[in-house]
mmCIF file of C-alpha atoms (C1' of nucleotides) in Angstrom:
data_model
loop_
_atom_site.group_PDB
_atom_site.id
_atom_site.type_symbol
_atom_site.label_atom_id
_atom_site.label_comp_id
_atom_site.label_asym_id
_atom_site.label_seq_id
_atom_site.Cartn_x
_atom_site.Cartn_y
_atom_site.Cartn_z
ATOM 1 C CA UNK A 10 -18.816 8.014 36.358
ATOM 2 C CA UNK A 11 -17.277 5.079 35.261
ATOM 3 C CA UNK A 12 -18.831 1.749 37.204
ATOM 4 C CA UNK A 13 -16.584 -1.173 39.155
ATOM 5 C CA UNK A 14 -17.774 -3.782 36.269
ATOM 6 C CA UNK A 15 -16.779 -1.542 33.379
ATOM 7 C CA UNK A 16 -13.657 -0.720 35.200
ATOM 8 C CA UNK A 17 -13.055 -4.359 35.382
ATOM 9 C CA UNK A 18 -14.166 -5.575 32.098
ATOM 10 C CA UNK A 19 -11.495 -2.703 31.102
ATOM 11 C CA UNK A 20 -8.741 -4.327 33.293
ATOM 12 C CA UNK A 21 -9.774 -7.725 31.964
ATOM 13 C CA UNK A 22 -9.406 -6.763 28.506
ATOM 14 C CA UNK A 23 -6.058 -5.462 28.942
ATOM 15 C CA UNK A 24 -4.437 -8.030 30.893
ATOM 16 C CA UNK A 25 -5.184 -11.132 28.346
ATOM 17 C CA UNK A 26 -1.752 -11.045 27.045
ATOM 18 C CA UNK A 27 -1.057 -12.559 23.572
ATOM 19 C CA UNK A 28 1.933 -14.681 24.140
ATOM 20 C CA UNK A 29 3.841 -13.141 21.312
ATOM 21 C CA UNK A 30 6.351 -10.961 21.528
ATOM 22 C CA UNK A 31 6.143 -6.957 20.279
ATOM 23 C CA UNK A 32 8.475 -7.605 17.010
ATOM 24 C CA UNK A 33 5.991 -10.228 15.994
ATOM 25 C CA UNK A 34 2.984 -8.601 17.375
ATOM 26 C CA UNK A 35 4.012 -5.001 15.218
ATOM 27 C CA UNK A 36 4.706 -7.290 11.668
ATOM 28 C CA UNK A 37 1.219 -8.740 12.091
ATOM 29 C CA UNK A 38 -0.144 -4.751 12.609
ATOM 30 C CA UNK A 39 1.745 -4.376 9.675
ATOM 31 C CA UNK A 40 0.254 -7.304 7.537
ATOM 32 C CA UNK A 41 -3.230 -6.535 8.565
ATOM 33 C CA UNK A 42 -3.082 -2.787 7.706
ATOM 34 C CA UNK A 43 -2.417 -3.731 4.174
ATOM 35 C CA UNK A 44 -5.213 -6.457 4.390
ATOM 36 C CA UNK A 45 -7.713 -3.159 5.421
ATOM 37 C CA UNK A 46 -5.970 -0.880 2.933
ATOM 38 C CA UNK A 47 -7.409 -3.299 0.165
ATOM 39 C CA UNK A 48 -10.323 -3.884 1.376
ATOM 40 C CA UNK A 49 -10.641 -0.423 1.149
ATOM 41 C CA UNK A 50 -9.459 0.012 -2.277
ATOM 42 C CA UNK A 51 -11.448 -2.812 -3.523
ATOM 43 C CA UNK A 52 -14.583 -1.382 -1.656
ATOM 44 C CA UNK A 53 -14.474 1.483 -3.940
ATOM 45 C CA UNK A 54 -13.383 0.127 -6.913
ATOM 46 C CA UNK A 55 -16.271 -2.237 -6.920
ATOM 47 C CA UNK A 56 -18.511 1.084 -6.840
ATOM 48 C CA UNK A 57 -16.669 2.326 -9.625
ATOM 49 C CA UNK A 58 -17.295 -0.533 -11.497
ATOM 50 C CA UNK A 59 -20.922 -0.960 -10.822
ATOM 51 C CA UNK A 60 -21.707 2.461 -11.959
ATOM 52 C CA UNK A 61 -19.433 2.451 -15.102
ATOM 53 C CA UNK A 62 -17.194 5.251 -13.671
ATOM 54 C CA UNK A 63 -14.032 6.572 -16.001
ATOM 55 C CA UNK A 64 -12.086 7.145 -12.634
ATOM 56 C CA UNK A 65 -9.299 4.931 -10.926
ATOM 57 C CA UNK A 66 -9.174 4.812 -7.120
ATOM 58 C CA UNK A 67 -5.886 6.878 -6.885
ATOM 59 C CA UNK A 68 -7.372 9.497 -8.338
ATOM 60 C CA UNK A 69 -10.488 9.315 -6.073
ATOM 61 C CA UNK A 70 -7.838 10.026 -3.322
ATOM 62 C CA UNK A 71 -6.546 12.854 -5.351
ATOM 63 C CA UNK A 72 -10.059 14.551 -5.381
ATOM 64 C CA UNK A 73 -11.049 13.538 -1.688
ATOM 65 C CA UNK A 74 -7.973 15.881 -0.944
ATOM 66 C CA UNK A 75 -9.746 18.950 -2.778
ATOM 67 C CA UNK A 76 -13.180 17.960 -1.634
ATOM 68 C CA UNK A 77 -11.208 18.940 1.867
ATOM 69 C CA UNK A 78 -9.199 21.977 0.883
ATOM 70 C CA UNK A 79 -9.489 23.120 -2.522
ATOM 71 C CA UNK A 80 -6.598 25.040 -4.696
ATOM 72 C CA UNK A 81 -3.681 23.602 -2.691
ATOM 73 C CA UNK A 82 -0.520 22.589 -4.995
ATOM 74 C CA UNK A 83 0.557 19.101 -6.181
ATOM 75 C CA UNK A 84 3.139 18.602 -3.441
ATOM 76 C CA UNK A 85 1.001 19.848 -0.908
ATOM 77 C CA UNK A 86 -1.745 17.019 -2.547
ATOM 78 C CA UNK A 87 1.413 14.253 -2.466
ATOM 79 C CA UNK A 88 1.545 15.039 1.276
ATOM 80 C CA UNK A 89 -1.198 13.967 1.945
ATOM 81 C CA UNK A 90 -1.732 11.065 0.109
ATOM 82 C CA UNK A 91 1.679 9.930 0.471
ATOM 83 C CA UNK A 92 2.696 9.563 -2.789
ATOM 84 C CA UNK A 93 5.630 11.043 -4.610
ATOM 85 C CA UNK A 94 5.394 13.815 -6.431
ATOM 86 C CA UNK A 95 6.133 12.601 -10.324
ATOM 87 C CA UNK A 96 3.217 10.575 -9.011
ATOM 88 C CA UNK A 97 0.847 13.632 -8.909
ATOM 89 C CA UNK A 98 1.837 15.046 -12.181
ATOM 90 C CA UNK A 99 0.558 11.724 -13.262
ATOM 91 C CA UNK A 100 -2.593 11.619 -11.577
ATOM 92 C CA UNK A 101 -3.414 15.189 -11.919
ATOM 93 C CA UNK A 102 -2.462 14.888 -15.768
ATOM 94 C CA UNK A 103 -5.511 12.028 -16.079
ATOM 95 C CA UNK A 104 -8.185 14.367 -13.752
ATOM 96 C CA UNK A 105 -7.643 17.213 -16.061
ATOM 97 C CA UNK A 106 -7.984 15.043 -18.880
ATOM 98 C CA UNK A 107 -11.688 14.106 -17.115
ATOM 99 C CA UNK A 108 -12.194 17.781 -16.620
ATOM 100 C CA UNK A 109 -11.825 17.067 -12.810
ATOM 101 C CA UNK A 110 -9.842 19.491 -11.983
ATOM 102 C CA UNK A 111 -7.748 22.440 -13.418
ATOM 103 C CA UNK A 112 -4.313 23.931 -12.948
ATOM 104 C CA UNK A 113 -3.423 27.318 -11.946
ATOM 105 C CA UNK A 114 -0.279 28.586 -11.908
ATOM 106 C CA UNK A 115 0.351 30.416 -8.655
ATOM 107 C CA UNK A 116 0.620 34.321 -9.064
ATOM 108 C CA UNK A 117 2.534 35.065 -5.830
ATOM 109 C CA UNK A 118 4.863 31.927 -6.298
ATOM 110 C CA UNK A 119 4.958 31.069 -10.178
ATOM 111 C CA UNK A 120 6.410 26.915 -8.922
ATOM 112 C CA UNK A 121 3.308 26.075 -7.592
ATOM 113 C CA UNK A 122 0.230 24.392 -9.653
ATOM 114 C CA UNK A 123 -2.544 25.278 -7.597
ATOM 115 C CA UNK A 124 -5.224 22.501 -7.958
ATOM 116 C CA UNK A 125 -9.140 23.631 -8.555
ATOM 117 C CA UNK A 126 -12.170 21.527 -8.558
ATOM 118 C CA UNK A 127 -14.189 22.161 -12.042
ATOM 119 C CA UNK A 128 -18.050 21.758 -12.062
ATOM 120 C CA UNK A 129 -17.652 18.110 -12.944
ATOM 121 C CA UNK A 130 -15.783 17.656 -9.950
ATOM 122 C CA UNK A 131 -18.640 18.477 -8.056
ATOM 123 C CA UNK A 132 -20.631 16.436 -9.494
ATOM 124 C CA UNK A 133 -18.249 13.439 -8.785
ATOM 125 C CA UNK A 134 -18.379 14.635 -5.198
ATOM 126 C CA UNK A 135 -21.761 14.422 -4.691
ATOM 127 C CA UNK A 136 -22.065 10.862 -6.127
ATOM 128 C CA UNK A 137 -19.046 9.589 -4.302
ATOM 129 C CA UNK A 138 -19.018 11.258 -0.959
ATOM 130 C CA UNK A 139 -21.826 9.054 0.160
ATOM 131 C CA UNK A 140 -20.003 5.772 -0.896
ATOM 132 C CA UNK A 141 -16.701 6.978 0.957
ATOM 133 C CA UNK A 142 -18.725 7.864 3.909
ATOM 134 C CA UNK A 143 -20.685 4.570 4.011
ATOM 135 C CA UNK A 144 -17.245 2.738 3.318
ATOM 136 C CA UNK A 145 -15.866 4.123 6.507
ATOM 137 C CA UNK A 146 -18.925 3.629 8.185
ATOM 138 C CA UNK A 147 -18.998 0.196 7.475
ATOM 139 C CA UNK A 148 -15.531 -0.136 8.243
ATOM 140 C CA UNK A 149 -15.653 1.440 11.563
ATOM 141 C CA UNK A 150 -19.290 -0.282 12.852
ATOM 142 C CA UNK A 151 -19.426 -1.676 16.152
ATOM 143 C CA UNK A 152 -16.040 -0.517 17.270
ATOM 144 C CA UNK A 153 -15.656 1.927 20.233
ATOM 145 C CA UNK A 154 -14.105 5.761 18.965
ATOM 146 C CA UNK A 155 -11.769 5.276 22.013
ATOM 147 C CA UNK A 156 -10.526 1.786 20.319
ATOM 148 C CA UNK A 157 -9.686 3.985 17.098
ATOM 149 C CA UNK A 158 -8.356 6.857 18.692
ATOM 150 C CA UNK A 159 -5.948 4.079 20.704
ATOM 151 C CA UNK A 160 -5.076 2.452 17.291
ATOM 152 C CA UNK A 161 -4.374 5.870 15.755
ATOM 153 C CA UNK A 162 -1.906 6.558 18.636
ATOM 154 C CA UNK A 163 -0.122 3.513 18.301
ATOM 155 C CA UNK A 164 0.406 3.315 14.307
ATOM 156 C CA UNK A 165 1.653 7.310 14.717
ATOM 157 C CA UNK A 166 3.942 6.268 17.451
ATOM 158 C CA UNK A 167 5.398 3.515 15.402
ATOM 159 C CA UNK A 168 5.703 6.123 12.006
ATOM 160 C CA UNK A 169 7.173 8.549 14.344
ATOM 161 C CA UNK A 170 9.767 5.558 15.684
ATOM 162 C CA UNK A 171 10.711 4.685 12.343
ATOM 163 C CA UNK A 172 11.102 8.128 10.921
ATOM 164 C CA UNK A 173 13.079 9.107 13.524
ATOM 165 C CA UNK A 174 15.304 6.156 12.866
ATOM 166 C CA UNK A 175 15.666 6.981 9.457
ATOM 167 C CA UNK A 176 16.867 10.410 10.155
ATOM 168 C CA UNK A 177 19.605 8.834 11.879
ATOM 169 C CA UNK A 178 20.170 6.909 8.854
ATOM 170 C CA UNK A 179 20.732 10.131 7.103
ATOM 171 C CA UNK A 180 23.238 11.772 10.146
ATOM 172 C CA UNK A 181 25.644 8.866 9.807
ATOM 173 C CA UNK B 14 -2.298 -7.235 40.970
ATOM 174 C CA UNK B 15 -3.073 -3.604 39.388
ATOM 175 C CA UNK B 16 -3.080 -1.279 41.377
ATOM 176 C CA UNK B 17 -5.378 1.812 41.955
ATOM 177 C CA UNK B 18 -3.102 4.096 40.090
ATOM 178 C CA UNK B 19 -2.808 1.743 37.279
ATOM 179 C CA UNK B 20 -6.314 1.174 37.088
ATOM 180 C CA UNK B 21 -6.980 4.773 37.536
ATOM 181 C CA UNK B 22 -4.431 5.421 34.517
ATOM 182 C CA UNK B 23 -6.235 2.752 32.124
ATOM 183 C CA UNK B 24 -9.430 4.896 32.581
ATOM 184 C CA UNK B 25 -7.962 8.105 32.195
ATOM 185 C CA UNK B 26 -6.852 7.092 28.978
ATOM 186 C CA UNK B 27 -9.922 5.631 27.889
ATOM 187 C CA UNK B 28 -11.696 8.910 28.822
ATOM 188 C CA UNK B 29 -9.755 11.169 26.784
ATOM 189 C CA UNK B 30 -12.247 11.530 24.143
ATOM 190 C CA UNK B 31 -11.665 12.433 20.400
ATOM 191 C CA UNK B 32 -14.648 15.111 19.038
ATOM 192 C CA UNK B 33 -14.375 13.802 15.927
ATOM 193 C CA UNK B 34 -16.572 10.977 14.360
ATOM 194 C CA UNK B 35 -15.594 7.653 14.208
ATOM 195 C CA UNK B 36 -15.958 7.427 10.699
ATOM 196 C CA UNK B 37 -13.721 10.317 10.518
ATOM 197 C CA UNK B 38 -10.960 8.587 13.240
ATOM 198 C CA UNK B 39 -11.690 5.611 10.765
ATOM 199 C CA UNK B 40 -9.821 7.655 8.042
ATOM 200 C CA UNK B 41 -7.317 9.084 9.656
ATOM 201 C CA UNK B 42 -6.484 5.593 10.923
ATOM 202 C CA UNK B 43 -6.152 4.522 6.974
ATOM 203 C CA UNK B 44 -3.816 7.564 6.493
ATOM 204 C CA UNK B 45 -1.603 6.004 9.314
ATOM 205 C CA UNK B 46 -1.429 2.844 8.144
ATOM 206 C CA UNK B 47 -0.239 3.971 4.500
ATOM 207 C CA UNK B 48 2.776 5.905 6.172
ATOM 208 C CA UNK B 49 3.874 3.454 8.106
ATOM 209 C CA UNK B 50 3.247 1.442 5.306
ATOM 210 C CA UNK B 51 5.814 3.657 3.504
ATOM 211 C CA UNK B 52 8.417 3.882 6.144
ATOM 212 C CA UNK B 53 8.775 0.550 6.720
ATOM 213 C CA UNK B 54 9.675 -0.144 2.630
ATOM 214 C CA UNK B 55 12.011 3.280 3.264
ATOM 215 C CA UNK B 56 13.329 1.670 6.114
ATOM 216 C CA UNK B 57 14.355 -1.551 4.163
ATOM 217 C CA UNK B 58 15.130 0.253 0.887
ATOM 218 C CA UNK B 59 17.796 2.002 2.547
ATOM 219 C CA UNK B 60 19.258 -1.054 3.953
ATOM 220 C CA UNK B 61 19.330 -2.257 0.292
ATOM 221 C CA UNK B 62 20.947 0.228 -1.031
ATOM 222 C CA UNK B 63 23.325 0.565 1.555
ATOM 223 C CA UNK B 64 24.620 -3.034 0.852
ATOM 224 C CA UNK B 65 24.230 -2.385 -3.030
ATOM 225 C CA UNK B 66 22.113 -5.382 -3.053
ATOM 226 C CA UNK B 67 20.341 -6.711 -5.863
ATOM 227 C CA UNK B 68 16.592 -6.933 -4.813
ATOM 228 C CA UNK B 69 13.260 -5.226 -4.251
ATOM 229 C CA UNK B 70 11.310 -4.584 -0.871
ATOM 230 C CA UNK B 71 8.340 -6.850 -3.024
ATOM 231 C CA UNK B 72 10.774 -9.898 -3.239
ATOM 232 C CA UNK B 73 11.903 -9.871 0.219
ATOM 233 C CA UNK B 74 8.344 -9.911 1.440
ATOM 234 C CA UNK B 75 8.118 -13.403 -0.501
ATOM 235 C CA UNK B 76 11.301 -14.372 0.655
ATOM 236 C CA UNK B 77 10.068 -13.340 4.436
ATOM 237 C CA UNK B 78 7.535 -15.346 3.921
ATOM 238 C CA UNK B 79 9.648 -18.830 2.779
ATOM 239 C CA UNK B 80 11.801 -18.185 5.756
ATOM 240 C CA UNK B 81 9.107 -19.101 7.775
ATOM 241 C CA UNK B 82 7.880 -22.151 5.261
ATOM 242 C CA UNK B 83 9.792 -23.397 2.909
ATOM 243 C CA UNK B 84 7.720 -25.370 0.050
ATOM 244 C CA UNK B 85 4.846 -23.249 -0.315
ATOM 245 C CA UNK B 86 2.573 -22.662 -3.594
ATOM 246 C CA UNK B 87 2.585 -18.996 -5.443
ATOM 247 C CA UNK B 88 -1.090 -18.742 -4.259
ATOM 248 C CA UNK B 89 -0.132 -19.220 -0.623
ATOM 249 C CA UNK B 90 2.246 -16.546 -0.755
ATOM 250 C CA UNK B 91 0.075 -14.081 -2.558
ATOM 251 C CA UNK B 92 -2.637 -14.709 -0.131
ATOM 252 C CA UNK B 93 0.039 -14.433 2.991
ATOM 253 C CA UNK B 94 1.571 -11.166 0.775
ATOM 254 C CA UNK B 95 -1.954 -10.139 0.405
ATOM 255 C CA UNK B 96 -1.031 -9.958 -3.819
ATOM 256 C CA UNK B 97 -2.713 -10.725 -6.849
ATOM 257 C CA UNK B 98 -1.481 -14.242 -7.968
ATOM 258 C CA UNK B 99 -0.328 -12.612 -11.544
ATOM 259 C CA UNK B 100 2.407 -10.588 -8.892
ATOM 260 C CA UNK B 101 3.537 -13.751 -7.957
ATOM 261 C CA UNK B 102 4.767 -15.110 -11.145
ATOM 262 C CA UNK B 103 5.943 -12.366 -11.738
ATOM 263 C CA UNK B 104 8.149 -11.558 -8.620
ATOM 264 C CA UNK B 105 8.978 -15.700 -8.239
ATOM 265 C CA UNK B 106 10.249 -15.418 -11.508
ATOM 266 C CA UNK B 107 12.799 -12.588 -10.804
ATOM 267 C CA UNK B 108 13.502 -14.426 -7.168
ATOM 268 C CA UNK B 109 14.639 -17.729 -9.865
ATOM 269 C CA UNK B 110 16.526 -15.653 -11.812
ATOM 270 C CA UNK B 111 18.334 -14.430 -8.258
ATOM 271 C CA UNK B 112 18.795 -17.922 -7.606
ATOM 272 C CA UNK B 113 17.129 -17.179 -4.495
ATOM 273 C CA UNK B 114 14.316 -19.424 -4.776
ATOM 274 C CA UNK B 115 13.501 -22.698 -7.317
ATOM 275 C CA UNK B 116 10.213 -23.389 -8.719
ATOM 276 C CA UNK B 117 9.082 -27.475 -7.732
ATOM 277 C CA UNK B 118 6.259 -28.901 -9.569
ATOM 278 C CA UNK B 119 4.444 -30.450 -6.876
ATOM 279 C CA UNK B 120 4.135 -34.476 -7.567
ATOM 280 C CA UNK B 121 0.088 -34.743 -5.787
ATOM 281 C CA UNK B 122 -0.950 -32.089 -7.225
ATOM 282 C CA UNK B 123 0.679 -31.242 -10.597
ATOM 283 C CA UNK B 124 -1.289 -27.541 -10.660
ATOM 284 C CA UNK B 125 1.231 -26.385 -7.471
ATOM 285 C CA UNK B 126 4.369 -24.496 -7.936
ATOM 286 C CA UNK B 127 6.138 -25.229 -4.828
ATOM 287 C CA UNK B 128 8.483 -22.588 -4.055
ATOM 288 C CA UNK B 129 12.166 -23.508 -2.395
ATOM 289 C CA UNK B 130 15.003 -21.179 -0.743
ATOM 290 C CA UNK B 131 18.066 -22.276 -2.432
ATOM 291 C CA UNK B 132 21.086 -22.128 -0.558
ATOM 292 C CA UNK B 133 21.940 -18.163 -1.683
ATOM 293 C CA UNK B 134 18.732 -17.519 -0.572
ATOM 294 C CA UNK B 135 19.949 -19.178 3.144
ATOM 295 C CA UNK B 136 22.238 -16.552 3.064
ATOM 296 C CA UNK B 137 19.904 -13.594 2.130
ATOM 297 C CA UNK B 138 18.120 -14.735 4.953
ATOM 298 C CA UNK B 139 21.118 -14.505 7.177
ATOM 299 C CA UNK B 140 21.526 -10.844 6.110
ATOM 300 C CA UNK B 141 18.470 -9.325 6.001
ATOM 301 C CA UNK B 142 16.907 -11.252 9.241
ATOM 302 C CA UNK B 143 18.298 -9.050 11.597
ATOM 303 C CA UNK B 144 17.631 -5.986 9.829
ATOM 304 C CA UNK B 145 14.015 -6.879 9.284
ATOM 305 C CA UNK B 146 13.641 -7.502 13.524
ATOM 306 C CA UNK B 147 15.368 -4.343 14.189
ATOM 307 C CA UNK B 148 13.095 -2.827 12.224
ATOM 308 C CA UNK B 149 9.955 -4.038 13.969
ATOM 309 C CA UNK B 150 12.224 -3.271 17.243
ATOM 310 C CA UNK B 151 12.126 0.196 16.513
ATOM 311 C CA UNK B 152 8.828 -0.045 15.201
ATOM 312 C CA UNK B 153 7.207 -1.109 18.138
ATOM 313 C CA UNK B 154 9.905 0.352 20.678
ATOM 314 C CA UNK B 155 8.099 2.591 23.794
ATOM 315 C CA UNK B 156 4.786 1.215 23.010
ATOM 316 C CA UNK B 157 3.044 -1.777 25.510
ATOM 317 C CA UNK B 158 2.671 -5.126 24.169
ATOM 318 C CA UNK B 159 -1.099 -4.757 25.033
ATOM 319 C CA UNK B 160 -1.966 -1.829 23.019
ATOM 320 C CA UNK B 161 -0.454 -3.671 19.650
ATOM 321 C CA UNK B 162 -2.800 -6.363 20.304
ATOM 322 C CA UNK B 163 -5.644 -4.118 20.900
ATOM 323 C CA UNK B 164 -4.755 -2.498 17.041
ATOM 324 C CA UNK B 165 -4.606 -5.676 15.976
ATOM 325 C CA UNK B 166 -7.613 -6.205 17.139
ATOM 326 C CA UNK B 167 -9.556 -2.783 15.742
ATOM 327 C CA UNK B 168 -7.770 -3.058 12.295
ATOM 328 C CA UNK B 169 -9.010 -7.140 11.992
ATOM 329 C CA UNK B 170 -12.823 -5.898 13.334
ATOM 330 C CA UNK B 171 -12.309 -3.281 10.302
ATOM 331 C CA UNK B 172 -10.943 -5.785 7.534
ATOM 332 C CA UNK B 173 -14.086 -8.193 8.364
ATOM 333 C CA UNK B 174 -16.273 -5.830 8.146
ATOM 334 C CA UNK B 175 -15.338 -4.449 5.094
ATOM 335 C CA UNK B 176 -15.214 -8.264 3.864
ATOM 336 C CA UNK B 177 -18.647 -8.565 5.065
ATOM 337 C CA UNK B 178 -20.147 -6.079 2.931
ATOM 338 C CA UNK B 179 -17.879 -7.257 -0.059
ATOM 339 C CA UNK B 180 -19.830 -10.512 0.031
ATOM 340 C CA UNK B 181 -22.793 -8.798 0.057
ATOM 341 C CA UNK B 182 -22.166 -7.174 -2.919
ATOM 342 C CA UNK B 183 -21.808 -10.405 -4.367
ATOM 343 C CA UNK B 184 -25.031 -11.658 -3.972
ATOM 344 C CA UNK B 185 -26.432 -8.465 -5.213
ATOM 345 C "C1'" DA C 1 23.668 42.256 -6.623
ATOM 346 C "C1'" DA C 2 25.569 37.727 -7.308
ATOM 347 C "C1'" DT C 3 25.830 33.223 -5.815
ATOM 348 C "C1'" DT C 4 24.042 29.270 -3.622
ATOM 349 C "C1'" DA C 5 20.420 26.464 -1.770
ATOM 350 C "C1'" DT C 6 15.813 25.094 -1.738
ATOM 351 C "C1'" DT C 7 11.471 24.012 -3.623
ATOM 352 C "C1'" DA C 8 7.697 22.702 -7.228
ATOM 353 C "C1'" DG C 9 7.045 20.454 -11.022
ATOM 354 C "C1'" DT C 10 8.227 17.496 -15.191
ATOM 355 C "C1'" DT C 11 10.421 13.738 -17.821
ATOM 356 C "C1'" DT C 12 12.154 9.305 -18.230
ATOM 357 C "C1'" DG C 13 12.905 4.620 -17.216
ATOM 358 C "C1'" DA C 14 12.545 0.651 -14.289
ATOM 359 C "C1'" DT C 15 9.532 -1.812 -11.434
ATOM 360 C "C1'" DA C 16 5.245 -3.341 -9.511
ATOM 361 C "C1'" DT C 17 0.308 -4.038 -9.564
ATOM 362 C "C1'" DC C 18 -3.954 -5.835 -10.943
ATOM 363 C "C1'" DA C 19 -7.813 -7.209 -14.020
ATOM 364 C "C1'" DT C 20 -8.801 -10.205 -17.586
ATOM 365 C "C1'" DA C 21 -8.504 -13.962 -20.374
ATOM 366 C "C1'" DC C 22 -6.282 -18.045 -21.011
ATOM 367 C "C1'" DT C 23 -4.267 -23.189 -20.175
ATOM 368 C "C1'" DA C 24 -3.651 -27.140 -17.355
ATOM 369 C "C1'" DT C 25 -4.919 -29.920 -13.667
ATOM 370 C "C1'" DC C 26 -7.785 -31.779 -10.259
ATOM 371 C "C1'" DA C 27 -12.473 -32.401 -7.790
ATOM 372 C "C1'" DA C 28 -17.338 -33.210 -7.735
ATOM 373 C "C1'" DT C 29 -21.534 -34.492 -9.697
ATOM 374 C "C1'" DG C 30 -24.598 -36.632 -12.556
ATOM 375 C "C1'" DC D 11 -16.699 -42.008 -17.112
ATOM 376 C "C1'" DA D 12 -18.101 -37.706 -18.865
ATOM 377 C "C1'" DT D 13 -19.270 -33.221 -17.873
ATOM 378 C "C1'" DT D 14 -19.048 -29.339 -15.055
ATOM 379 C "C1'" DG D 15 -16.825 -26.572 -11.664
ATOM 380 C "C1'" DA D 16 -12.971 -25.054 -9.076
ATOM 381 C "C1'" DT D 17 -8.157 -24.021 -8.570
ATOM 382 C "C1'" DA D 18 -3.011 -22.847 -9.747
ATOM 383 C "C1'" DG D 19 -0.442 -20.669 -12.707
ATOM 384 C "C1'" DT D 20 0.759 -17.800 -16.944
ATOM 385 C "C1'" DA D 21 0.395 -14.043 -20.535
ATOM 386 C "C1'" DT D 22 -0.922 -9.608 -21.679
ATOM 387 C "C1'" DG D 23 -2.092 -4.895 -21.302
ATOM 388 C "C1'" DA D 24 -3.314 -0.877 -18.694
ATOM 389 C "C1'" DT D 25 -2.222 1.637 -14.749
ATOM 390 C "C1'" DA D 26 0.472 3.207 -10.893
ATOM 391 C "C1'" DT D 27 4.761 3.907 -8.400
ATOM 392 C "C1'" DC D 28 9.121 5.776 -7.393
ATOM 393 C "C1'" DA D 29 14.002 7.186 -8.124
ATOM 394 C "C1'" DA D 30 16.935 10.164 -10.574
ATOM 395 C "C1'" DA D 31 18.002 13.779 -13.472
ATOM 396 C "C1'" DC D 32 16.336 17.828 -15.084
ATOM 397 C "C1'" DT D 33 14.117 22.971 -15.523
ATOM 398 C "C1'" DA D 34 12.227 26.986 -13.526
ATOM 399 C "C1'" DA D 35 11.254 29.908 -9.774
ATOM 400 C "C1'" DT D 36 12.081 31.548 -5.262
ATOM 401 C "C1'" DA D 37 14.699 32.095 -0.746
ATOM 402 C "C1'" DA D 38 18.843 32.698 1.729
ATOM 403 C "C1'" DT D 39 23.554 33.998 2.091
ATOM 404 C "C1'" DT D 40 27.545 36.265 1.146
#
DNA sequence: AATTATTAGTTTGATATCATACTATCAATG
DNA sequence: CATTGATAGTATGATATCAAACTAATAATT
C-alpha cells in the first residue's frame, strides 16, 4: 500500500513542468543518449586499455551477443547490435582472427554463418562479464527500476514513432 | 487540481513492475537509445537524399548547432556534438568547402577558430529547419511532456555516474 | 519444374571516428 | 620575464560504418 506522502511526492514530481516544449525536450533526450552511449564506450575501453586487451569495443558487443545466445548468424548478430551487416563480416572477420569465435556454415540453410564461441571466448567472458556488469551497475546506481522501465517506454515509443514514419516514407 | 483517477493512474503506472534487474533494464535502455539513435540519422538521410543534397547527417549536426550560435570555436561544437576535436576539423573543413560555414581566427584569442554560417548556409538552414522539428514532432508525438523530462532526467543521473567513476579511474 | 523474389553474406569505396602526437597560442607561477 | 602548464587546432594512421553492387542459397509463385 502506497502512503498519502509518497503518493504526493509522486504527484509533485510530475507536475514540475520544464517550460520547454516536447520538440526541444525529445532533441535534448536525443543529445544526452549519445552523451551516455560514450560514457559507456569509454567505460570499457578504458578497461581494455588498462589490462592490455587486443579487443576493440565493437567487438565486445559482438561477443556480449553470443555470451547471450550462442551460434546465431551474422544478421541475426547485426540485429541486435544495430549495425549493418557488411559491418559484421568486418567484425566477425577480426574475432576469428583472435580465435574468438568460429564460423559454421549452416547445414539446414547453407546462407547462414552460424557464429560459435571458441575456448578463448570463454575466457574473455569471464574476465569481461564482471566489468560490463559493474559498468551497468554503476550506471544504473541510485535510480528507481520503475524510472528505467519509464525511460525504456518512452525511447521505444519514440523508435516506434519514427519507424513508423519512415515506412510511410517508403509507401509514397 | 488532479484528480483521484489521475492520481490513481500515476500509481498504477508506477506499480507495474519489471522482474528484471535494473542493471539489466539499464541495458536494454542503451539498446534503445542506439536505435533511436539510428532512426533519427535514417530519418534525415532520407530527407537528404530525397533533395539530392550534398551533405552528411555529421555536418548538419554542426550546422544545427551554429543555427543556434553563430561564432563558436571547433571545441565548442565538438563538446555540444559530443565529438572528438580531430572530427571537427575534419567535418568544418568539408562544411568550408560547402561554403556553408567560414573559419574566423578569433582576434583575443588567436588559438580560436570561430566558426560562421555564410549566407548558403542561411539557406540550408531554411531547408532543413523544418524537417529537423518535424522530426522531433514525430519523435515525441503521443508521449506527455512530463515523461521526456523524467528520461531526461534518468539518462543525465546515468551519464554522471558513469563520469563519476571515469574520474576515479583517473586518480587510480 | 522454371522463374522470380527474398535472404545471408561478401566486396568495395566513401565517409566518419578517435587516439596520438604534434604546433601554436595563451595563462599561471615562480 | 622565463618556465611550465593548459588549451585550440591540425596531421596522421588505425578502425569502424554504411551504402551499393554483387554472389550464392533458399522460398514463393506461376
Amino acid at each position: 500500500m502506497i502512503s498519502y506522502y509518497q503518493c504526493l511526492n509522486f504527484i509533485v514530481e510530475i507536475i514540475i513542468v520544464d517550460t520547454r516544449n516536447t520538440t526541444e525536450l525529445a532533441r535534448e533526450l536525443g543529445r544526452c543518449l549519445i552523451e551516455m552511449r560514450n560514457f559507456l564506450r569509454q567505460y570499457i575501453q578504458a578497461k581494455i586499455k588498462e589490462h592490455q586487451m587486443d579487443i576493440s569495443f565493437e567487438m565486445i558487443e559482438i561477443m556480449a551477443c553470443l555470451w547471450n545466445k550462442d551460434g546465431i548468424n551474422q544478421q541475426e548478430i547485426a540485429d541486435i547490435v544495430i549495425k549493418d551487416k557488411s559491418s559484421m563480416t568486418y567484425l566477425v572477420d577480426n574475432l576469428v582472427k583472435r580465435n574468438m569465435v568460429s564460423r559454421k556454415v549452416d547445414a539446414d540453410d547453407r546462407r547462414n554463418n552460424l557464429i560459435y564461441i571458441t575456448k578463448e571466448g570463454r575466457l574473455l567472458q569471464k574476465k569481461l562479464n564482471p566489468w560490463i556488469l559493474e559498468m551497468y551497475e554503476t550506471a544504473a546506481s541510485g535510480i528507481q527500476k520503475t524510472k528505467i522501465t519509464q525511460s525504456i517506454k518512452v525511447v521505444k515509443k519514440m523508435s516506434e514513432n519514427l519507424k513508423a514514419e519512415k515506412g510511410l516514407v517508403i509507401i509514397m
